[in-house]
Structure formats: structure tokens, C-alpha cells
CSV table of C-alpha atoms and ligand atoms in Angstrom, one decimal:
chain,number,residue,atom,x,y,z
A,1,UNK,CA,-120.1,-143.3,-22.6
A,2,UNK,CA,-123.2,-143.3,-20.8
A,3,UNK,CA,-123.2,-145.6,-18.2
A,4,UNK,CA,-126.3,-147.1,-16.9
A,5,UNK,CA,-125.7,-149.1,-13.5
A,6,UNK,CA,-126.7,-152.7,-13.8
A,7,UNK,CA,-126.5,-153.2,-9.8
A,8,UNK,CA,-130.2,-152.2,-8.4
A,9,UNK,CA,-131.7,-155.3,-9.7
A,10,UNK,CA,-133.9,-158.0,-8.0
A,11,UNK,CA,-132.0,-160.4,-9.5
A,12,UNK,CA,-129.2,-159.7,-7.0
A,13,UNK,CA,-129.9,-161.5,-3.9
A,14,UNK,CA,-129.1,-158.5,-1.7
A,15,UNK,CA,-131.4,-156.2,-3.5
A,16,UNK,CA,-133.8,-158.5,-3.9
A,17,UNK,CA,-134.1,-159.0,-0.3
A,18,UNK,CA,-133.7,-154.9,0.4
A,19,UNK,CA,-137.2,-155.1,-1.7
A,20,UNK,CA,-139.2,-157.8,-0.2
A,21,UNK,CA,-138.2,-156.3,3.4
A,22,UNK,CA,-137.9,-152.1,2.4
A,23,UNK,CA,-134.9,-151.9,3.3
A,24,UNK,CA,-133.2,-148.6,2.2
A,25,UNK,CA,-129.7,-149.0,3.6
A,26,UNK,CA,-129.0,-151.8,1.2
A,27,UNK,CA,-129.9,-150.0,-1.8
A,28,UNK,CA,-128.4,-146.4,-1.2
A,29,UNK,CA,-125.1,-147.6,-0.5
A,30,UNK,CA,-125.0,-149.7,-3.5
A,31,UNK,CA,-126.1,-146.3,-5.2
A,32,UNK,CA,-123.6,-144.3,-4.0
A,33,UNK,CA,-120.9,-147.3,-5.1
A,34,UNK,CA,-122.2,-147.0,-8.3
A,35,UNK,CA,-122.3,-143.1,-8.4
A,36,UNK,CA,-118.8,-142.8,-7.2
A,37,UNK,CA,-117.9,-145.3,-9.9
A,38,UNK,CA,-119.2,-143.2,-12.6
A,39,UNK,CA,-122.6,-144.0,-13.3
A,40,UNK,CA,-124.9,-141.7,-15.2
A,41,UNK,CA,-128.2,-143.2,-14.8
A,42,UNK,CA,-129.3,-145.7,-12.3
A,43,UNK,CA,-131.2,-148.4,-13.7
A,44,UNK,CA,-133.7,-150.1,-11.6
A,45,UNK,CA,-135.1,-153.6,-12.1
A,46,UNK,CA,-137.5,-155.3,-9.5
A,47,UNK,CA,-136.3,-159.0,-10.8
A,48,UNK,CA,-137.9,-161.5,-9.2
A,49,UNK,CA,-139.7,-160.1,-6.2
A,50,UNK,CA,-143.1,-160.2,-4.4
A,51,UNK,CA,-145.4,-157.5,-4.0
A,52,UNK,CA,-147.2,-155.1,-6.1
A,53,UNK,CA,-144.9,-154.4,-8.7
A,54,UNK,CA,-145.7,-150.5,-9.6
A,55,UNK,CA,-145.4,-149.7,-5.3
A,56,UNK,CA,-142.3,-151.4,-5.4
A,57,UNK,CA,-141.1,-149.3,-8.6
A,58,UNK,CA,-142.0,-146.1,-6.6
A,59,UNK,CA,-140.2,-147.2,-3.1
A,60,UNK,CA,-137.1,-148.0,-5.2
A,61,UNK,CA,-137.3,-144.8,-7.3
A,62,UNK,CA,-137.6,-143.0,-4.2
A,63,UNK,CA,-135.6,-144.7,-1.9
A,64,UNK,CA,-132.3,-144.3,-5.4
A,65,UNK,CA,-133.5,-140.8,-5.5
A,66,UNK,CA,-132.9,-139.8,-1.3
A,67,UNK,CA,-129.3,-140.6,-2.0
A,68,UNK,CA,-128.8,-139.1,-6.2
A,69,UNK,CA,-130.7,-137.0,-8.5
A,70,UNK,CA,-129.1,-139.0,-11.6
A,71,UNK,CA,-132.0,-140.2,-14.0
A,72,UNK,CA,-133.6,-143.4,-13.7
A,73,UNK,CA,-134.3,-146.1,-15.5
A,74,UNK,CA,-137.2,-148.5,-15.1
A,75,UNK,CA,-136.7,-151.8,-16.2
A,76,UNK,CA,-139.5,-154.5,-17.0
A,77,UNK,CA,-140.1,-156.6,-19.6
A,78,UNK,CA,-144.0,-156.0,-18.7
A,79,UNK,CA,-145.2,-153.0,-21.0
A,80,UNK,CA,-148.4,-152.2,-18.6
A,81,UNK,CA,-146.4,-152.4,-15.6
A,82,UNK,CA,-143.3,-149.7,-17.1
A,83,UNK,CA,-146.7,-147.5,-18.8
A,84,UNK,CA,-147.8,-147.3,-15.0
A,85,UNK,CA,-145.0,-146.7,-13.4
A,86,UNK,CA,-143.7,-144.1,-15.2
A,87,UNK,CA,-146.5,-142.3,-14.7
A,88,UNK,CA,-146.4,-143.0,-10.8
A,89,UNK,CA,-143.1,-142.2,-10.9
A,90,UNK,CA,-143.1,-138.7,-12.5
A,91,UNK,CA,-145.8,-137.9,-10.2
A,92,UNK,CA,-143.9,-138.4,-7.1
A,93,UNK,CA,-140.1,-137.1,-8.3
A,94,UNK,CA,-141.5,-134.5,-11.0
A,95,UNK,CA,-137.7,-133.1,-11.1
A,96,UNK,CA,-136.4,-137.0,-12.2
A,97,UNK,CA,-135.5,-137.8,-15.8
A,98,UNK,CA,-136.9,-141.4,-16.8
A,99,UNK,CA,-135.9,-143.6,-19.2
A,100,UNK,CA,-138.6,-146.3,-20.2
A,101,UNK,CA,-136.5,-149.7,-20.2
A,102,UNK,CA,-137.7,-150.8,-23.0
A,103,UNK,CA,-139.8,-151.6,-25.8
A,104,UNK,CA,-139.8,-154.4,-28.7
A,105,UNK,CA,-140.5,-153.5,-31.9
A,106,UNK,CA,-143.8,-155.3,-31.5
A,107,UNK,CA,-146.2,-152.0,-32.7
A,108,UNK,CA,-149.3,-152.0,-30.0
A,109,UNK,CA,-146.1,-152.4,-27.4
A,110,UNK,CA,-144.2,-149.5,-29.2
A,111,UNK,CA,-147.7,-147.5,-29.2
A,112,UNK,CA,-147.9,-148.1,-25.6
A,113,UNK,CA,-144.6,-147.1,-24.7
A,114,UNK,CA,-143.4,-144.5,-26.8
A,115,UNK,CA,-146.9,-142.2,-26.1
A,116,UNK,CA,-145.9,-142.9,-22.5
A,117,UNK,CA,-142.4,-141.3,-22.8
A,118,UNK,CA,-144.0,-138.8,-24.8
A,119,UNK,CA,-146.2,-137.9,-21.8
A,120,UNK,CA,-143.8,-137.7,-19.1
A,121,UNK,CA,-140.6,-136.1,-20.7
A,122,UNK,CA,-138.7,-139.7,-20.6
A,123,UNK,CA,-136.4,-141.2,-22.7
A,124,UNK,CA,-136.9,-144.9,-24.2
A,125,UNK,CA,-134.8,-148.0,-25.1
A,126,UNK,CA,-135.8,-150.2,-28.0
A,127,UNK,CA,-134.7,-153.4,-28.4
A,128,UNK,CA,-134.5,-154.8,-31.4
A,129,UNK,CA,-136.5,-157.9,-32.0
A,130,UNK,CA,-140.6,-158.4,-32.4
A,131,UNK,CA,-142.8,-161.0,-31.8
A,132,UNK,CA,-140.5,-163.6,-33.6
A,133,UNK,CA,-137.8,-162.5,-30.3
A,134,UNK,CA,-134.7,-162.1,-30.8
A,135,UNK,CA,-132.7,-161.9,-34.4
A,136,UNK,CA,-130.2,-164.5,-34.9
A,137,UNK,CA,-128.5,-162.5,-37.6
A,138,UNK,CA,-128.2,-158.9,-38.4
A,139,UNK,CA,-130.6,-157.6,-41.1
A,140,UNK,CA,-133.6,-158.5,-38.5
A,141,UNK,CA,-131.5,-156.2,-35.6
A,142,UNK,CA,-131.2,-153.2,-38.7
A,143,UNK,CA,-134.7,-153.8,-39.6
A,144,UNK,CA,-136.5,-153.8,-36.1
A,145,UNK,CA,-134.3,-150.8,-35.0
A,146,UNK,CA,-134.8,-148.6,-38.2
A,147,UNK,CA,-138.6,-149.3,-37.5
A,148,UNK,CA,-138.4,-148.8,-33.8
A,149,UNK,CA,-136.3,-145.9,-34.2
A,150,UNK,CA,-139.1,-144.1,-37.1
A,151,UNK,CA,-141.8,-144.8,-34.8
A,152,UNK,CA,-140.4,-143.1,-31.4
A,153,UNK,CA,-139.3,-140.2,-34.0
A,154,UNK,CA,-143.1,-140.1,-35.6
A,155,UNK,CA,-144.3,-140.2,-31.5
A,156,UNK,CA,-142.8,-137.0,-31.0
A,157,UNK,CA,-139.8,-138.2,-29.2
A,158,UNK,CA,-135.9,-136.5,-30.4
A,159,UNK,CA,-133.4,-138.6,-31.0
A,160,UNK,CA,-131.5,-137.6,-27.9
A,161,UNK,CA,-134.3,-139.9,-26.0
A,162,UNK,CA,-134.2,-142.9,-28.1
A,163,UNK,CA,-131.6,-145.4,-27.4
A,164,UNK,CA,-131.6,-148.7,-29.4
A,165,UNK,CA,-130.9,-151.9,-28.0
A,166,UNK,CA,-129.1,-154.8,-30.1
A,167,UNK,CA,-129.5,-157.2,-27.3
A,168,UNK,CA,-126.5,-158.9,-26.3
A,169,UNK,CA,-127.1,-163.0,-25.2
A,170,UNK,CA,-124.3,-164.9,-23.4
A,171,UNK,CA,-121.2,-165.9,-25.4
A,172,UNK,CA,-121.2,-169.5,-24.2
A,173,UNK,CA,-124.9,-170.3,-26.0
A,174,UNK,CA,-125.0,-167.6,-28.7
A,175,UNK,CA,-121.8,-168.0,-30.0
A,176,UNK,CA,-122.3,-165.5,-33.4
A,177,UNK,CA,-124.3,-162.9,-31.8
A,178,UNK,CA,-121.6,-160.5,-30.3
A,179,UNK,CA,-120.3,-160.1,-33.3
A,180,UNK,CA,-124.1,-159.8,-34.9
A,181,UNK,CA,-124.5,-157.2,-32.4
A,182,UNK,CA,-121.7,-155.1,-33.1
A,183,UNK,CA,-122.3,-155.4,-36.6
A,184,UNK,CA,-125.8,-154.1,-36.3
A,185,UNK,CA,-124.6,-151.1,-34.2
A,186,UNK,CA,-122.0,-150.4,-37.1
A,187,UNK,CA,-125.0,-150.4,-39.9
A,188,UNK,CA,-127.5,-148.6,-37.7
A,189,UNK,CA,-125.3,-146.0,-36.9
A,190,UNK,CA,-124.3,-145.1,-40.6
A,191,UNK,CA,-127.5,-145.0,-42.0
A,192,UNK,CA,-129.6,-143.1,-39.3
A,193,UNK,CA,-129.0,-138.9,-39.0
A,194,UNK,CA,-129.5,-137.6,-36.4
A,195,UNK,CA,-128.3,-141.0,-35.6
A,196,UNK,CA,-130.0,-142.6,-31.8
A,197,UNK,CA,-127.7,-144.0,-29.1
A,198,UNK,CA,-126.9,-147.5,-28.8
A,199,UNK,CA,-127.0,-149.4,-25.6
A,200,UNK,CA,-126.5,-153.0,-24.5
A,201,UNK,CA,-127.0,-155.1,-21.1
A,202,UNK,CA,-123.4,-155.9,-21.3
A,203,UNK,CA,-123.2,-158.4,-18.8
A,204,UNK,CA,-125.5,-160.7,-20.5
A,205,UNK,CA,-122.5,-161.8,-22.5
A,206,UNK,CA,-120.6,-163.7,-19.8
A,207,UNK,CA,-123.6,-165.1,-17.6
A,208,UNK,CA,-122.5,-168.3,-16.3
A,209,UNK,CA,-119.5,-168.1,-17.8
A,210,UNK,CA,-115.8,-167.9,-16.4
A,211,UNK,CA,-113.6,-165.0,-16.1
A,212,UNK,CA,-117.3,-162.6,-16.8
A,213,UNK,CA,-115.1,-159.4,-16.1
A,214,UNK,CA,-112.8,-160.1,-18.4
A,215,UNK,CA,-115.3,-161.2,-20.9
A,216,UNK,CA,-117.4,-157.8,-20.2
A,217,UNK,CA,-114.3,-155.4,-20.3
A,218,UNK,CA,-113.0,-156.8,-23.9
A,219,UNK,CA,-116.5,-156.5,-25.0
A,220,UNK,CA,-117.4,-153.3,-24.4
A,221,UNK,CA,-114.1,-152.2,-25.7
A,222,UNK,CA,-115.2,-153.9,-29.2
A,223,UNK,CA,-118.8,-152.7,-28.9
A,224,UNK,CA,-117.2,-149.0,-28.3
A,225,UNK,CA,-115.3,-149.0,-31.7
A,226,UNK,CA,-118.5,-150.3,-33.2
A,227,UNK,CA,-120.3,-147.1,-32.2
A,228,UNK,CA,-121.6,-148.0,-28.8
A,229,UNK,CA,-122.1,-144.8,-26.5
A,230,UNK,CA,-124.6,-146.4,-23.2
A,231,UNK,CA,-124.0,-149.5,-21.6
A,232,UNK,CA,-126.0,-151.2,-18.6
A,233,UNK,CA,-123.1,-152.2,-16.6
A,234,UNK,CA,-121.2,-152.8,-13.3
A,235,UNK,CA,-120.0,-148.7,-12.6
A,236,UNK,CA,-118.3,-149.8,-9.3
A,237,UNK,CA,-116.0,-152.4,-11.8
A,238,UNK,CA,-113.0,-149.9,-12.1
A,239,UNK,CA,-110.9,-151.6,-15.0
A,240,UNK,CA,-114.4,-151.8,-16.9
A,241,UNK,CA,-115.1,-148.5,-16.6
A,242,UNK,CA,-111.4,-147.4,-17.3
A,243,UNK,CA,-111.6,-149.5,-19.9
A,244,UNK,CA,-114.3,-147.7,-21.4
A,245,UNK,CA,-112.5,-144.3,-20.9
A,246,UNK,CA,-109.5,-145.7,-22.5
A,247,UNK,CA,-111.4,-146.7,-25.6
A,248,UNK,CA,-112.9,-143.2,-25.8
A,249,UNK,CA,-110.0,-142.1,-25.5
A,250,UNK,CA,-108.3,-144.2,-28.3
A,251,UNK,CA,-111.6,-142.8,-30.9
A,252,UNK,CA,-111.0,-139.2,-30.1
A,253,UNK,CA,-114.2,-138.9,-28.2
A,254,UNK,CA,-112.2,-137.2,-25.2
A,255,UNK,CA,-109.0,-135.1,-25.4
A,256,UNK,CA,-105.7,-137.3,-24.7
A,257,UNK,CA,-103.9,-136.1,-21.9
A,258,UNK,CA,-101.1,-138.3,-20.1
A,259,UNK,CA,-103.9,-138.0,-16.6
A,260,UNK,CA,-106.5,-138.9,-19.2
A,261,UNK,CA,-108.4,-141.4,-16.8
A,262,UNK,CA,-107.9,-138.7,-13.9
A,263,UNK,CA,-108.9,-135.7,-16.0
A,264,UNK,CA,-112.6,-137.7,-17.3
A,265,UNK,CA,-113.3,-138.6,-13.3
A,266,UNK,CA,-113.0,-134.3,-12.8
A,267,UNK,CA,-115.0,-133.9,-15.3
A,268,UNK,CA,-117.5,-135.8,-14.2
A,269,UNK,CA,-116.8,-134.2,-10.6
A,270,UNK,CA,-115.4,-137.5,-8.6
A,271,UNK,CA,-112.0,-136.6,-8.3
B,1,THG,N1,-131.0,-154.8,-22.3
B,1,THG,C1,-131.7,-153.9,-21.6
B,1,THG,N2,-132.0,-154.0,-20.3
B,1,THG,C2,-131.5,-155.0,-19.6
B,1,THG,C3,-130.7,-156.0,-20.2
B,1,THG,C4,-130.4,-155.9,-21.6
B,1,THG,N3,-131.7,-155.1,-18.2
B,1,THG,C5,-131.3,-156.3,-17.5
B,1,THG,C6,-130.1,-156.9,-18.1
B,1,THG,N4,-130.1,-157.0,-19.5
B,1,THG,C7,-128.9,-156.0,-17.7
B,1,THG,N5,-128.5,-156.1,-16.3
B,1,THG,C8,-127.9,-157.2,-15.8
B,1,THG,C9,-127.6,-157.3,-14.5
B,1,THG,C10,-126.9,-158.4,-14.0
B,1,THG,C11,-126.4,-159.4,-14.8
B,1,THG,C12,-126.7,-159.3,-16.2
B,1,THG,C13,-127.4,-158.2,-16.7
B,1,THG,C14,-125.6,-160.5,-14.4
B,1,THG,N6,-125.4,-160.8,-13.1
B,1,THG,C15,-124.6,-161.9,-12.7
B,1,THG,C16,-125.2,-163.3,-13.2
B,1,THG,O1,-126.5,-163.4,-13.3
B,1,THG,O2,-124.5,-164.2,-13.4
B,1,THG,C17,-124.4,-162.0,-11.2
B,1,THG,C18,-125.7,-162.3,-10.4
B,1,THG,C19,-125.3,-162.4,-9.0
B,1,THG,O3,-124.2,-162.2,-8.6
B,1,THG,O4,-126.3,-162.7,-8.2
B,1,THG,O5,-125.1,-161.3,-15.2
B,1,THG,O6,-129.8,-156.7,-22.3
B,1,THG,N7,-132.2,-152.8,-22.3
């Protein structure tokens, strides 16, 4: 499981304020939370806040980067401001992997995008929807993915660096889609080799909804079995993220030992 933290986003009050008024403290401890949590890559979203939005991409990149040298994510739904950025930010931390968080499969967006993680090394998420938005059933996911996932390949880009993106919508107004989503997952996965990796914003599922934990956790279990190997998550959650383990676990992806949970935190050099 890859985990991609979910925490360094603007649309946390905390972090949104450590933006506006620079302040680093609030971020890097956050950071290291997530870190010693188990995060892989820390993904970085500006949310709702003021200034110029490819200086405040660098700050955050740099201020993540003083305290971890995991890759980074940048997260906008603005294509021009993630083509900038990720240029800005590969100039400043040359050393840093990117990921480009993400594309549609609308093509001059895709064009855009997938040259610029050509360009700097990066990897790239593609969700899968176009200018209609998001698929209400599953053949639209499968479609937009297989053609988001041909293009990146065609750009250059290997499959390692091209993670598809379902797009998960909360339970309590999208009632059919986490199963749509899994079920997309399932088919993309079987008919793509070298198959891509699969990643969802898992906490979209439970927004504004009660018990969101336990709603995530049983998720992800579900999406795990489905083929799911990246999630943008909560990395400082510990039963999510042993709950992850323990699904991994259960498919074989790790070796079973009775210290299993202990033995993946070593491996991953936190214990
Ligand atoms: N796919 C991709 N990227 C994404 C998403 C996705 N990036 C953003 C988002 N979705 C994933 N990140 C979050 C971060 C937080 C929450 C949901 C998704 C969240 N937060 C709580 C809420 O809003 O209720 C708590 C907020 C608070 O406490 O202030 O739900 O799908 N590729």
C-alpha cells in the first residue's frame, strides 16, 4: 500500500492558517505525524487560501521537504497552476520525486499534464471522468481510465508513474458509487498489463457523515481486495493504516508472521 497523506491540505483549518501566515511549525509537525504513521508520499493541497498559488506551492514543498525527503504530491484541480508548479518545484528540490495530482481525461488537460511529468521525472494521477465529470456507473470509469492510462503510456511516461483515480464521492449522496468504484478498479486492473496503480481520496466517502473512521477503515479494506494499492489518507489514523496492513496481509501481498503489523513498521524503518 502506498499511502499518500491527506493531512497538508488548506482545507484543514490549521494548515490553512500555517499558509496564509508561513508558518512552518504547523506544517512539519503534522509531517512528521504522518511520516511516523507510515506515509509514503506527502500530498500537498493549498485548499482554500490567499496568495499566489504557485509561491505558496513552493513554500509548502519546501517547508514538507526541511523535515522529509518522501515524494510529493501536488494537488490542484487547476491544470496551469499543477503545469507551473511542478516545474517551480523541481527547480528548487531537484532531488524530490513529484507526483502531478491529477488530470481528467479531458485530452488538451491530459496533453498539458502528462508532457509536464514527462519533463520533470514525475509521476501522475488520472482521474477518471472528462468533461461530462464524474461517471455515475462503471463502463464511463473503465473507458476514461483505459484512455487516460494509453495516453500517459504514448507521453513516454512507464506505468510505475501512472496511478488511476476512480474517484470516490461520499456515501451519504452517492449511494452506488463505492461499489462503482471498486468494480472499476477490479476491471481496470484485469485488462491493463503492465497494469497502473490505483488510488482513491478515501476520505471523500464519509464527509459529513458519522462514524467517517469507521466508514474509511471498512472501505479501504474493500477497495484493497478490489486491487487498490495507493490511497490518499489519514497516515497518523493507526487502525486505518493497520487495517490496511492487515488486508495486505490477508491477499498475500506481505509474508504472515504472528508480529506481522510489527514486522511491516521495520520494514518500513519506524520501529
Ligand atoms: N482524488 C485525488 N486527490 C484528492 C482527492 C481525490 N485530493 C483531495 C481529496 N480528494 C483527498 N483529501 C481529503 C482530505 C480531507 C478530507 C477528504 C479528502 C476530509 N476532511 C474532513 C472533512 O472535510 O469532513 C475533515 C475536515 C476538517 O477536519 O476540517 O474529509 O478523491 N486524486
Amino acid at each position: 500500500m502506498i499511502i499518500f497523506s491527506e493531512r497538508i491540505n488548506g482545507m484543514y483549518r490549521d494548515v490553512r492558517r500555517a499558509i496564509n501566515e508561513k508558518q512552518k511549525a504547523v506544517v512539519q509537525q503534522l509531517v512528521k505525524e504522518q511520516v511516523d504513521g507510515g506515509a509514503d508520499v506527502i500530498d500537498i493541497n493549498l485548499g482554500p487560501t490567499k496568495g499566489d498559488p504557485v509561491e505558496n506551492f513552493v513554500w509548502l514543498a519546501e517547508t514538507v521537504h526541511e523535515v522529509t525527503d518522501k515524494p510529493l504530491s501536488l494537488d490542484s484541480a487547476k491544470p496551469d497552476v499543477l503545469t507551473e508548479a511542478t516545474a517551480r518545484v523541481k527547480q528548487v528540490l531537484p532531488e524530490t520525486k513529484l507526483i502531478i495530482n491529477s488530470s481528467t481525461a479531458v485530452p488538451e488537460v491530459m496533453a498539458k499534464l502528462i508532457s509536464a511529468a514527462a519533463e520533470n521525472g514525475a509521476g501522475i494521477i488520472g482521474l477518471t471522468m472528462d468533461q461530462e465529470g464524474v461517471p455515475g456507473n462503471v463502463e464511463k470509469r473503465v473507458e476514461c481510465g483505459a484512455t487516460f492510462l494509453m495516453t500517459a503510456m504514448e507521453g513516454g511516461l512507464s506505468p510505475d508513474d501512472i496511478y488511476l483515480d476512480p474517484i470516490i464521492l461520499p456515501v451519504n449522496v452517492a449511494p452506488k458509487q463505492p461499489w462503482n468504484v471498486m468494480e472499476a478498479i477490479r476491471q481496470l486492473a484485469v485488462v491493463n498489463d503492465p497494469p497502473p496503480k490505483f488510488i482513491i481520496g478515501l476520505s471523500n466517502i464519509s464527509q459529513k457523515c458519522l462514524m467517517n473512521r469507521l466508514i474509511n477503515r471498512t472501505y479501504l479494506v474493500m477497495c484493497i481486495a478490489a486491487g487498490l494499492n495507493a490511497a490518499i489518507m489519514d497516515a497518523a489514523d493507526k487502525e486505518l493504516v493497520e487495517a490496511a496492513i492487515t488486508a495486505e496481509v490477508l491477499l498475500e501481498k506481505h509474508l504472515y508472521s504472528d508480529d506481522y503489523i510489527k514486522a511491516w513498521r521495520m520494514q518500513k524503518g519506524l520501529a
